[in-house]
Amino acid sequence: MQRRHAYATLLLLTSQLVPAAALAQSTAAPTPSTAGPAEQDTAQQQDTQPPVEVSAPGFDGQVPEEIVVTGRFIPNVVRATPQVVSVLSSDDIARTGEGDIAGALSRVTGLSVVGGGFVYVRGLGDRYSSSLLNGSPLPSPEPLRRSVPLDIFPTTIVGSALVQKTYSVNYPAEFGGGVINLTTKAIPKKDFLTVGGSLAADDATTSELGYTYYGGKQDWLGFDDGTRSVPDFIRNAPSGSGIIPAEQVLQLSNASTTLLQRNDQLPANWSAEISGGGALDFGSDQLGLVASVGYSNTWRTRLITQQDSVNAQGDLRNDYRTLLTDNRVVGNALLGIGYAFGENTIRLTNVYIRDVLKQARGSAAEVYNNASGLRFQQNTNWFQRELFETQAVGEFRPLDGVKLDLRGAYANSKRNAPYERQFDYLCSNRTTTGQTITYDGGNGATGFQCDGAYQVTQRFSPFASIIFSDLNENLWTGQGDLIYTLPNAIPLTLSTGYYYSDTTRFSRRLQFNYQTSVGGGTAPGYPYNLLRPDYLLSPDVVNNACPQVGTGACTIQLQFNTPLGAYAYDAGLRIHAGYLQAETSAIDGLRAVGGVRYEKARQFVTPIGTTGTRLNNDYWLPALTLTWNFAPDMQLRGSYAKTISRPQFRELAPQQFRDPDSDRLFFGNPLLRDSKLDNLEARYEWFFARDQRFTLAGFYKRILNPIEQVGFYTGADDRLQTGFTNLPKATLYGGEVEVQKYIPLDGLKGAFFATRRLTAIANYTYTHSEITADDSCVPNVLNQTIGSCSAGFGPAALQFRDGAPLTGQSDHLVNLQLSLEDTSRLSQLTFLFNYASDRVTNRGPSNLSGSGFQPDVIERPGIRFDIVARQGFEIAGAAFELKLEGRNLTRTRFSESQTFDSGKIVYANRYIQGRTLSIGLSTTF
């Protein structure tokens, strides 16, 4: 087989930097003023900053003049909230050129994107952060995560994105790094219709070699045409004998889901979107409508080195080369209705997102446990994720000084993965009957070469498998927030609120192994075992799998098999919460807000056939933030809060799950418990000019019972898997600095520079964390009992390395943006630089010998460099925008590895990520 190098690109983690004070700013630059200094100063004091729409619990966007009397350059929303916040407006997002909100957020100070869409705040994993849509929680369509991957939210439907890094009691108690609130567009300022599209090429994927399979006729749209329909006998298998006979095996889809095919010319990526909106005036009232539909189809190929070791010296046990091709189709739709009357607003929002991944994989190795020749595995997968949310939000001002917010939402997320197929072949120069196979020399092909023929045998058991999995989660939420500003000489605002949520989930994973009717671990006989997968499952073979024994002597059947844990589980989480909060500025220039939240939750995971989990906890959680506006346009903030983090359903459920991005198996632990956090922060902010700032912050967090990912092996033949455990405690501290400066270029000669400026935006975050691994008993990832600990627990010191960093945390995050902008019209050229230092993705697994553990698995994100150019122009009265992008121009390699004391390096995942060049055009009427 001819083989060419084909690599892949991950979602770029780059976009615009917007520091914490960028909350109410629009990057659409104002037209230069010809007014004198006094007039300009007066205009600035009149608070002409463009508004940013934010819909969040207990958020009051009005600027309380009696609270802030100085600081004309302090943005409006920073004035409106005492917390440390960052906001991306729709103009901020547009400048980055990113297609999804995760990419845009990756430029905010202290934020990084891990795993293609999960936002980490200050190095803390997504379990320590929460995502809201218009103030209501979002369920995740990913069974491995509680938070939603933000890369499925296109920027076209998001009006603003708020990141709050300090805790306030009006938000849910699960807070460690931050809360991210997305506000959808509601009432447009003017009627509009926007149509756009883009084409992109990846130099590691486009027109290169990749794998694919036919599937169904509608796969390119992200919809299955019935090819992957799951028959009832599959769903009912656990309640029967567990054997699926030959006649039912033949009812399953065959060639369209089993035949792996080469594609030497993978297509380019494309996207298209249309959005529109308008507003109607009814006297002083206004009714708005916004609708948006978008579609994208992208390809990514990765040539991956996948290795592992099971001893302390780092000797390779498995050394695979994997060619993995992803075809991802994402569709999204939004329908929003807003009604504004007086100072009141009602919004109804419906969001639907469909994210489908069609994956084809070929993997070969000559080094594996008890190797007996070249081994080839092929996989064909279909992962379908859906998210639907409908919500109603009412923001009312019934009386002077009174604001009432009411929110209600229903959300549903689904994940279906039918027909996850795997076939395992062994290359041999002899048949299973002993006949010699002649090798043709490969005809000049490079790479792994089979010196005989591939055949399925009993060497690898099972020779083939098929998995059907599905997940369904429902989330009901309701919240009410009441804010009252007392009409007296001392500014005092009181607020209270109630929050309710009810989450239910059902998850099922049905794995079946192919075997002959002779029994488990058997494979078809010669000559059928030489056939490719679709012929191997044809009627002639299924009904006559042992031709050497006799016609019809045995058949091919499926055996229901659950490798570890439970094949299905039910889960639920019900929360009741209430809070009281007071805000005052009794001392001129000093603003204080403090409160307490009471939150009670019942969480359960009930797996079928094994022990489940029930957690019933309640907490009193105080929070206090002080803001001292000690000088014009300068202020100091200090914050302290207690928060929690609950284990996710997937972390508690003893059920296997394969992550298609990392190509790794995960397994839950029912012994996990809640984590508790103490959060401290101090921050200096200087807004030295309009839209320009310098900030410096320090933070400290102490985490009791943090939940960490841990690698483990179930046996000498099994690949690395990932489980979860609590550690005794961990600490995390660090600092961040950011600056934004505009440099006018009108002093340079030439008309070109007359209306242009240079924007320089930079931030740096340093984070250090340490885990404590002492003699405290913590859950064992394999449910083993170690030492004198209770069942399923073991001393932390025997399982982990004391002082190691938390998983997912980079010590250094650097973002730099240099942008040449025209202040009179749309014309931008932006250079984006991003760096993230090494971070742990998995705690090292224990050695199979039972003594000691291996080094941690370290990811090296490295450096990313992007260029984005945007140019506006008009044709026949229509406004057009041309966008050119160059992403990952450094062609950074993705690397996850272990470095052993012997100096040997084992690469868990290693591949080149390609450069991406794209062109997009949109027009607005």
PDB file of C-alpha atoms in Angstrom, residues 40-235:
ATOM      1  CA  GLN A  40     -13.347  65.915  24.110  1.00  0.00           C
ATOM      2  CA  ASP A  41     -12.953  65.638  27.873  1.00  0.00           C
ATOM      3  CA  THR A  42     -16.529  66.700  28.404  1.00  0.00           C
ATOM      4  CA  ALA A  43     -17.758  64.214  25.842  1.00  0.00           C
ATOM      5  CA  GLN A  44     -15.868  61.437  27.548  1.00  0.00           C
ATOM      6  CA  GLN A  45     -17.373  62.327  30.899  1.00  0.00           C
ATOM      7  CA  GLN A  46     -20.822  62.111  29.338  1.00  0.00           C
ATOM      8  CA  ASP A  47     -20.316  58.391  29.090  1.00  0.00           C
ATOM      9  CA  THR A  48     -20.689  57.879  25.350  1.00  0.00           C
ATOM     10  CA  GLN A  49     -19.182  54.426  25.377  1.00  0.00           C
ATOM     11  CA  PRO A  50     -21.037  51.999  23.091  1.00  0.00           C
ATOM     12  CA  PRO A  51     -23.191  49.529  25.050  1.00  0.00           C
ATOM     13  CA  VAL A  52     -22.692  45.792  25.164  1.00  0.00           C
ATOM     14  CA  GLU A  53     -25.735  43.621  25.746  1.00  0.00           C
ATOM     15  CA  VAL A  54     -25.259  41.274  28.717  1.00  0.00           C
ATOM     16  CA  SER A  55     -27.983  39.002  30.083  1.00  0.00           C
ATOM     17  CA  ALA A  56     -26.840  37.312  33.296  1.00  0.00           C
ATOM     18  CA  PRO A  57     -28.297  36.495  36.742  1.00  0.00           C
ATOM     19  CA  GLY A  58     -28.531  39.552  38.972  1.00  0.00           C
ATOM     20  CA  PHE A  59     -26.636  41.714  36.472  1.00  0.00           C
ATOM     21  CA  ASP A  60     -27.634  45.364  36.344  1.00  0.00           C
ATOM     22  CA  GLY A  61     -26.160  47.049  33.300  1.00  0.00           C
ATOM     23  CA  GLN A  62     -27.033  50.564  34.411  1.00  0.00           C
ATOM     24  CA  VAL A  63     -24.094  52.570  35.689  1.00  0.00           C
ATOM     25  CA  PRO A  64     -24.825  53.725  39.249  1.00  0.00           C
ATOM     26  CA  GLU A  65     -23.546  57.290  39.239  1.00  0.00           C
ATOM     27  CA  GLU A  66     -23.710  57.546  43.008  1.00  0.00           C
ATOM     28  CA  ILE A  67     -21.261  54.643  43.310  1.00  0.00           C
ATOM     29  CA  VAL A  68     -18.607  55.635  40.784  1.00  0.00           C
ATOM     30  CA  VAL A  69     -17.862  59.354  40.780  1.00  0.00           C
ATOM     31  CA  THR A  70     -14.412  59.233  39.233  1.00  0.00           C
ATOM     32  CA  GLY A  71     -12.808  57.327  36.417  1.00  0.00           C
ATOM     33  CA  ARG A  72     -14.172  58.624  33.128  1.00  0.00           C
ATOM     34  CA  PHE A  73     -12.188  55.991  31.205  1.00  0.00           C
ATOM     35  CA  ILE A  74     -13.497  53.038  33.226  1.00  0.00           C
ATOM     36  CA  PRO A  75     -15.804  51.061  30.875  1.00  0.00           C
ATOM     37  CA  ASN A  76     -19.520  51.027  31.651  1.00  0.00           C
ATOM     38  CA  VAL A  77     -19.921  47.384  32.508  1.00  0.00           C
ATOM     39  CA  VAL A  78     -16.865  47.476  34.748  1.00  0.00           C
ATOM     40  CA  ARG A  79     -18.619  50.261  36.607  1.00  0.00           C
ATOM     41  CA  ALA A  80     -21.821  48.209  36.759  1.00  0.00           C
ATOM     42  CA  THR A  81     -20.223  45.184  38.427  1.00  0.00           C
ATOM     43  CA  PRO A  82     -17.692  45.010  41.259  1.00  0.00           C
ATOM     44  CA  GLN A  83     -16.318  41.685  40.016  1.00  0.00           C
ATOM     45  CA  VAL A  84     -13.314  40.930  37.804  1.00  0.00           C
ATOM     46  CA  VAL A  85     -14.823  40.471  34.375  1.00  0.00           C
ATOM     47  CA  SER A  86     -13.891  40.352  30.702  1.00  0.00           C
ATOM     48  CA  VAL A  87     -16.361  40.741  27.876  1.00  0.00           C
ATOM     49  CA  LEU A  88     -16.069  40.188  24.164  1.00  0.00           C
ATOM     50  CA  SER A  89     -18.563  42.281  22.221  1.00  0.00           C
ATOM     51  CA  SER A  90     -19.715  41.203  18.779  1.00  0.00           C
ATOM     52  CA  ASP A  91     -17.186  43.633  17.276  1.00  0.00           C
ATOM     53  CA  ASP A  92     -14.396  42.203  19.432  1.00  0.00           C
ATOM     54  CA  ILE A  93     -15.263  38.713  18.241  1.00  0.00           C
ATOM     55  CA  ALA A  94     -15.396  39.825  14.609  1.00  0.00           C
ATOM     56  CA  ARG A  95     -11.872  41.230  14.755  1.00  0.00           C
ATOM     57  CA  THR A  96     -10.415  37.819  15.574  1.00  0.00           C
ATOM     58  CA  GLY A  97     -11.915  36.196  12.490  1.00  0.00           C
ATOM     59  CA  GLU A  98     -12.710  33.091  14.550  1.00  0.00           C
ATOM     60  CA  GLY A  99     -15.672  30.979  13.526  1.00  0.00           C
ATOM     61  CA  ASP A 100     -16.524  29.785  17.047  1.00  0.00           C
ATOM     62  CA  ILE A 101     -16.613  31.368  20.478  1.00  0.00           C
ATOM     63  CA  ALA A 102     -13.980  29.048  21.995  1.00  0.00           C
ATOM     64  CA  GLY A 103     -11.344  30.437  19.664  1.00  0.00           C
ATOM     65  CA  ALA A 104     -12.300  34.015  20.528  1.00  0.00           C
ATOM     66  CA  LEU A 105     -12.134  33.353  24.284  1.00  0.00           C
ATOM     67  CA  SER A 106      -8.654  31.850  24.065  1.00  0.00           C
ATOM     68  CA  ARG A 107      -7.205  35.377  23.856  1.00  0.00           C
ATOM     69  CA  VAL A 108      -8.688  36.531  27.149  1.00  0.00           C
ATOM     70  CA  THR A 109      -6.094  36.753  29.905  1.00  0.00           C
ATOM     71  CA  GLY A 110      -5.613  33.453  31.719  1.00  0.00           C
ATOM     72  CA  LEU A 111      -7.847  31.429  29.389  1.00  0.00           C
ATOM     73  CA  SER A 112      -6.762  28.488  27.284  1.00  0.00           C
ATOM     74  CA  VAL A 113      -8.705  26.024  25.144  1.00  0.00           C
ATOM     75  CA  VAL A 114      -8.096  22.303  25.649  1.00  0.00           C
ATOM     76  CA  GLY A 115      -9.463  19.367  23.683  1.00  0.00           C
ATOM     77  CA  GLY A 116     -10.923  21.397  20.852  1.00  0.00           C
ATOM     78  CA  GLY A 117     -13.420  23.556  22.731  1.00  0.00           C
ATOM     79  CA  PHE A 118     -13.236  23.261  26.521  1.00  0.00           C
ATOM     80  CA  VAL A 119     -12.132  26.510  28.120  1.00  0.00           C
ATOM     81  CA  TYR A 120      -9.654  26.319  31.018  1.00  0.00           C
ATOM     82  CA  VAL A 121      -9.474  29.387  33.270  1.00  0.00           C
ATOM     83  CA  ARG A 122      -6.082  29.892  34.929  1.00  0.00           C
ATOM     84  CA  GLY A 123      -5.165  26.293  34.337  1.00  0.00           C
ATOM     85  CA  LEU A 124      -8.195  24.798  36.075  1.00  0.00           C
ATOM     86  CA  GLY A 125     -10.106  22.213  34.085  1.00  0.00           C
ATOM     87  CA  ASP A 126     -13.575  22.702  32.679  1.00  0.00           C
ATOM     88  CA  ARG A 127     -15.071  21.027  35.755  1.00  0.00           C
ATOM     89  CA  TYR A 128     -14.055  24.150  37.715  1.00  0.00           C
ATOM     90  CA  SER A 129     -15.870  26.483  35.319  1.00  0.00           C
ATOM     91  CA  SER A 130     -19.442  26.768  34.127  1.00  0.00           C
ATOM     92  CA  SER A 131     -21.044  27.888  30.881  1.00  0.00           C
ATOM     93  CA  LEU A 132     -24.312  29.832  30.718  1.00  0.00           C
ATOM     94  CA  LEU A 133     -26.499  30.959  27.839  1.00  0.00           C
ATOM     95  CA  ASN A 134     -28.312  34.200  28.671  1.00  0.00           C
ATOM     96  CA  GLY A 135     -27.735  33.342  32.320  1.00  0.00           C
ATOM     97  CA  SER A 136     -29.145  29.796  32.135  1.00  0.00           C
ATOM     98  CA  PRO A 137     -26.951  26.659  32.396  1.00  0.00           C
ATOM     99  CA  LEU A 138     -26.063  24.652  29.319  1.00  0.00           C
ATOM    100  CA  PRO A 139     -25.947  20.846  29.313  1.00  0.00           C
ATOM    101  CA  SER A 140     -23.087  19.147  27.547  1.00  0.00           C
ATOM    102  CA  PRO A 141     -23.535  16.776  24.614  1.00  0.00           C
ATOM    103  CA  GLU A 142     -20.166  15.268  25.544  1.00  0.00           C
ATOM    104  CA  PRO A 143     -20.510  12.321  27.948  1.00  0.00           C
ATOM    105  CA  LEU A 144     -16.996  12.956  29.240  1.00  0.00           C
ATOM    106  CA  ARG A 145     -17.699  16.533  30.306  1.00  0.00           C
ATOM    107  CA  ARG A 146     -20.242  18.481  32.292  1.00  0.00           C
ATOM    108  CA  SER A 147     -19.572  21.774  30.509  1.00  0.00           C
ATOM    109  CA  VAL A 148     -20.461  22.301  26.890  1.00  0.00           C
ATOM    110  CA  PRO A 149     -17.620  22.497  24.334  1.00  0.00           C
ATOM    111  CA  LEU A 150     -17.745  26.124  23.241  1.00  0.00           C
ATOM    112  CA  ASP A 151     -16.390  25.393  19.768  1.00  0.00           C
ATOM    113  CA  ILE A 152     -19.909  24.319  18.748  1.00  0.00           C
ATOM    114  CA  PHE A 153     -21.166  27.901  19.227  1.00  0.00           C
ATOM    115  CA  PRO A 154     -20.601  29.934  16.060  1.00  0.00           C
ATOM    116  CA  THR A 155     -19.736  33.570  16.600  1.00  0.00           C
ATOM    117  CA  THR A 156     -22.612  34.658  14.363  1.00  0.00           C
ATOM    118  CA  ILE A 157     -25.235  33.869  17.022  1.00  0.00           C
ATOM    119  CA  VAL A 158     -23.387  35.350  20.012  1.00  0.00           C
ATOM    120  CA  GLY A 159     -23.870  39.011  20.888  1.00  0.00           C
ATOM    121  CA  SER A 160     -21.362  39.023  23.746  1.00  0.00           C
ATOM    122  CA  ALA A 161     -19.325  36.660  25.897  1.00  0.00           C
ATOM    123  CA  LEU A 162     -18.681  37.525  29.540  1.00  0.00           C
ATOM    124  CA  VAL A 163     -15.998  35.852  31.633  1.00  0.00           C
ATOM    125  CA  GLN A 164     -16.169  36.450  35.397  1.00  0.00           C
ATOM    126  CA  LYS A 165     -13.068  35.342  37.289  1.00  0.00           C
ATOM    127  CA  THR A 166     -14.149  36.245  40.822  1.00  0.00           C
ATOM    128  CA  TYR A 167     -17.129  34.561  42.414  1.00  0.00           C
ATOM    129  CA  SER A 168     -20.370  36.285  43.342  1.00  0.00           C
ATOM    130  CA  VAL A 169     -23.221  34.517  45.090  1.00  0.00           C
ATOM    131  CA  ASN A 170     -25.761  35.172  42.315  1.00  0.00           C
ATOM    132  CA  TYR A 171     -23.988  32.487  40.239  1.00  0.00           C
ATOM    133  CA  PRO A 172     -24.068  28.684  40.775  1.00  0.00           C
ATOM    134  CA  ALA A 173     -21.705  27.440  43.472  1.00  0.00           C
ATOM    135  CA  GLU A 174     -19.624  25.291  41.118  1.00  0.00           C
ATOM    136  CA  PHE A 175     -16.908  27.838  40.488  1.00  0.00           C
ATOM    137  CA  GLY A 176     -13.160  27.560  40.540  1.00  0.00           C
ATOM    138  CA  GLY A 177     -11.680  29.264  37.540  1.00  0.00           C
ATOM    139  CA  GLY A 178     -14.568  31.311  36.219  1.00  0.00           C
ATOM    140  CA  VAL A 179     -18.027  31.477  34.721  1.00  0.00           C
ATOM    141  CA  ILE A 180     -18.612  32.084  31.019  1.00  0.00           C
ATOM    142  CA  ASN A 181     -21.913  33.670  30.053  1.00  0.00           C
ATOM    143  CA  LEU A 182     -22.904  33.855  26.388  1.00  0.00           C
ATOM    144  CA  THR A 183     -25.574  36.396  25.466  1.00  0.00           C
ATOM    145  CA  THR A 184     -27.377  35.834  22.183  1.00  0.00           C
ATOM    146  CA  LYS A 185     -28.498  38.663  19.963  1.00  0.00           C
ATOM    147  CA  ALA A 186     -32.015  39.859  20.821  1.00  0.00           C
ATOM    148  CA  ILE A 187     -33.276  43.168  19.405  1.00  0.00           C
ATOM    149  CA  PRO A 188     -31.151  44.425  16.518  1.00  0.00           C
ATOM    150  CA  LYS A 189     -30.440  48.128  16.273  1.00  0.00           C
ATOM    151  CA  LYS A 190     -31.532  48.077  12.626  1.00  0.00           C
ATOM    152  CA  ASP A 191     -32.917  45.605  10.108  1.00  0.00           C
ATOM    153  CA  PHE A 192     -30.261  43.453   8.491  1.00  0.00           C
ATOM    154  CA  LEU A 193     -29.690  40.416   6.317  1.00  0.00           C
ATOM    155  CA  THR A 194     -26.202  38.912   6.205  1.00  0.00           C
ATOM    156  CA  VAL A 195     -25.071  36.125   3.893  1.00  0.00           C
ATOM    157  CA  GLY A 196     -21.572  34.704   3.951  1.00  0.00           C
ATOM    158  CA  GLY A 197     -19.354  31.778   3.172  1.00  0.00           C
ATOM    159  CA  SER A 198     -15.759  30.661   3.330  1.00  0.00           C
ATOM    160  CA  LEU A 199     -13.313  28.160   1.869  1.00  0.00           C
ATOM    161  CA  ALA A 200     -10.233  26.853   3.680  1.00  0.00           C
ATOM    162  CA  ALA A 201      -7.297  24.601   2.901  1.00  0.00           C
ATOM    163  CA  ASP A 202      -5.119  22.749   5.395  1.00  0.00           C
ATOM    164  CA  ASP A 203      -1.656  21.899   4.094  1.00  0.00           C
ATOM    165  CA  ALA A 204      -1.630  18.658   6.109  1.00  0.00           C
ATOM    166  CA  THR A 205      -5.075  17.520   4.979  1.00  0.00           C
ATOM    167  CA  THR A 206      -6.437  19.213   1.864  1.00  0.00           C
ATOM    168  CA  SER A 207      -5.555  17.233  -1.299  1.00  0.00           C
ATOM    169  CA  GLU A 208      -3.599  14.777   0.879  1.00  0.00           C
ATOM    170  CA  LEU A 209      -4.081  11.114   1.720  1.00  0.00           C
ATOM    171  CA  GLY A 210      -6.755  10.208   4.228  1.00  0.00           C
ATOM    172  CA  TYR A 211      -9.143   7.418   5.160  1.00  0.00           C
ATOM    173  CA  THR A 212     -12.893   7.492   4.832  1.00  0.00           C
ATOM    174  CA  TYR A 213     -15.847   5.152   4.358  1.00  0.00           C
ATOM    175  CA  TYR A 214     -19.095   5.476   2.450  1.00  0.00           C
ATOM    176  CA  GLY A 215     -21.684   5.569   5.239  1.00  0.00           C
ATOM    177  CA  GLY A 216     -24.913   7.052   3.930  1.00  0.00           C
ATOM    178  CA  LYS A 217     -25.963   9.371   1.129  1.00  0.00           C
ATOM    179  CA  GLN A 218     -26.591  12.276   3.511  1.00  0.00           C
ATOM    180  CA  ASP A 219     -23.394  12.025   5.531  1.00  0.00           C
ATOM    181  CA  TRP A 220     -22.018  15.201   3.949  1.00  0.00           C
ATOM    182  CA  LEU A 221     -24.935  17.062   5.541  1.00  0.00           C
ATOM    183  CA  GLY A 222     -24.361  15.486   8.946  1.00  0.00           C
ATOM    184  CA  PHE A 223     -27.482  13.327   8.827  1.00  0.00           C
ATOM    185  CA  ASP A 224     -27.766   9.564   8.634  1.00  0.00           C
ATOM    186  CA  ASP A 225     -30.140   8.278   5.961  1.00  0.00           C
ATOM    187  CA  GLY A 226     -31.083   5.170   7.937  1.00  0.00           C
ATOM    188  CA  THR A 227     -27.908   3.235   7.156  1.00  0.00           C
ATOM    189  CA  ARG A 228     -26.974   3.272  10.841  1.00  0.00           C
ATOM    190  CA  SER A 229     -30.417   2.466  12.242  1.00  0.00           C
ATOM    191  CA  VAL A 230     -30.154   0.344  15.371  1.00  0.00           C
ATOM    192  CA  PRO A 231     -32.480  -2.703  15.373  1.00  0.00           C
ATOM    193  CA  ASP A 232     -34.402  -3.647  18.493  1.00  0.00           C
ATOM    194  CA  PHE A 233     -32.510  -6.912  18.978  1.00  0.00           C
ATOM    195  CA  ILE A 234     -29.358  -4.846  19.679  1.00  0.00           C
ATOM    196  CA  ARG A 235     -31.069  -2.733  22.362  1.00  0.00           C
TER     197      ARG A 235
END
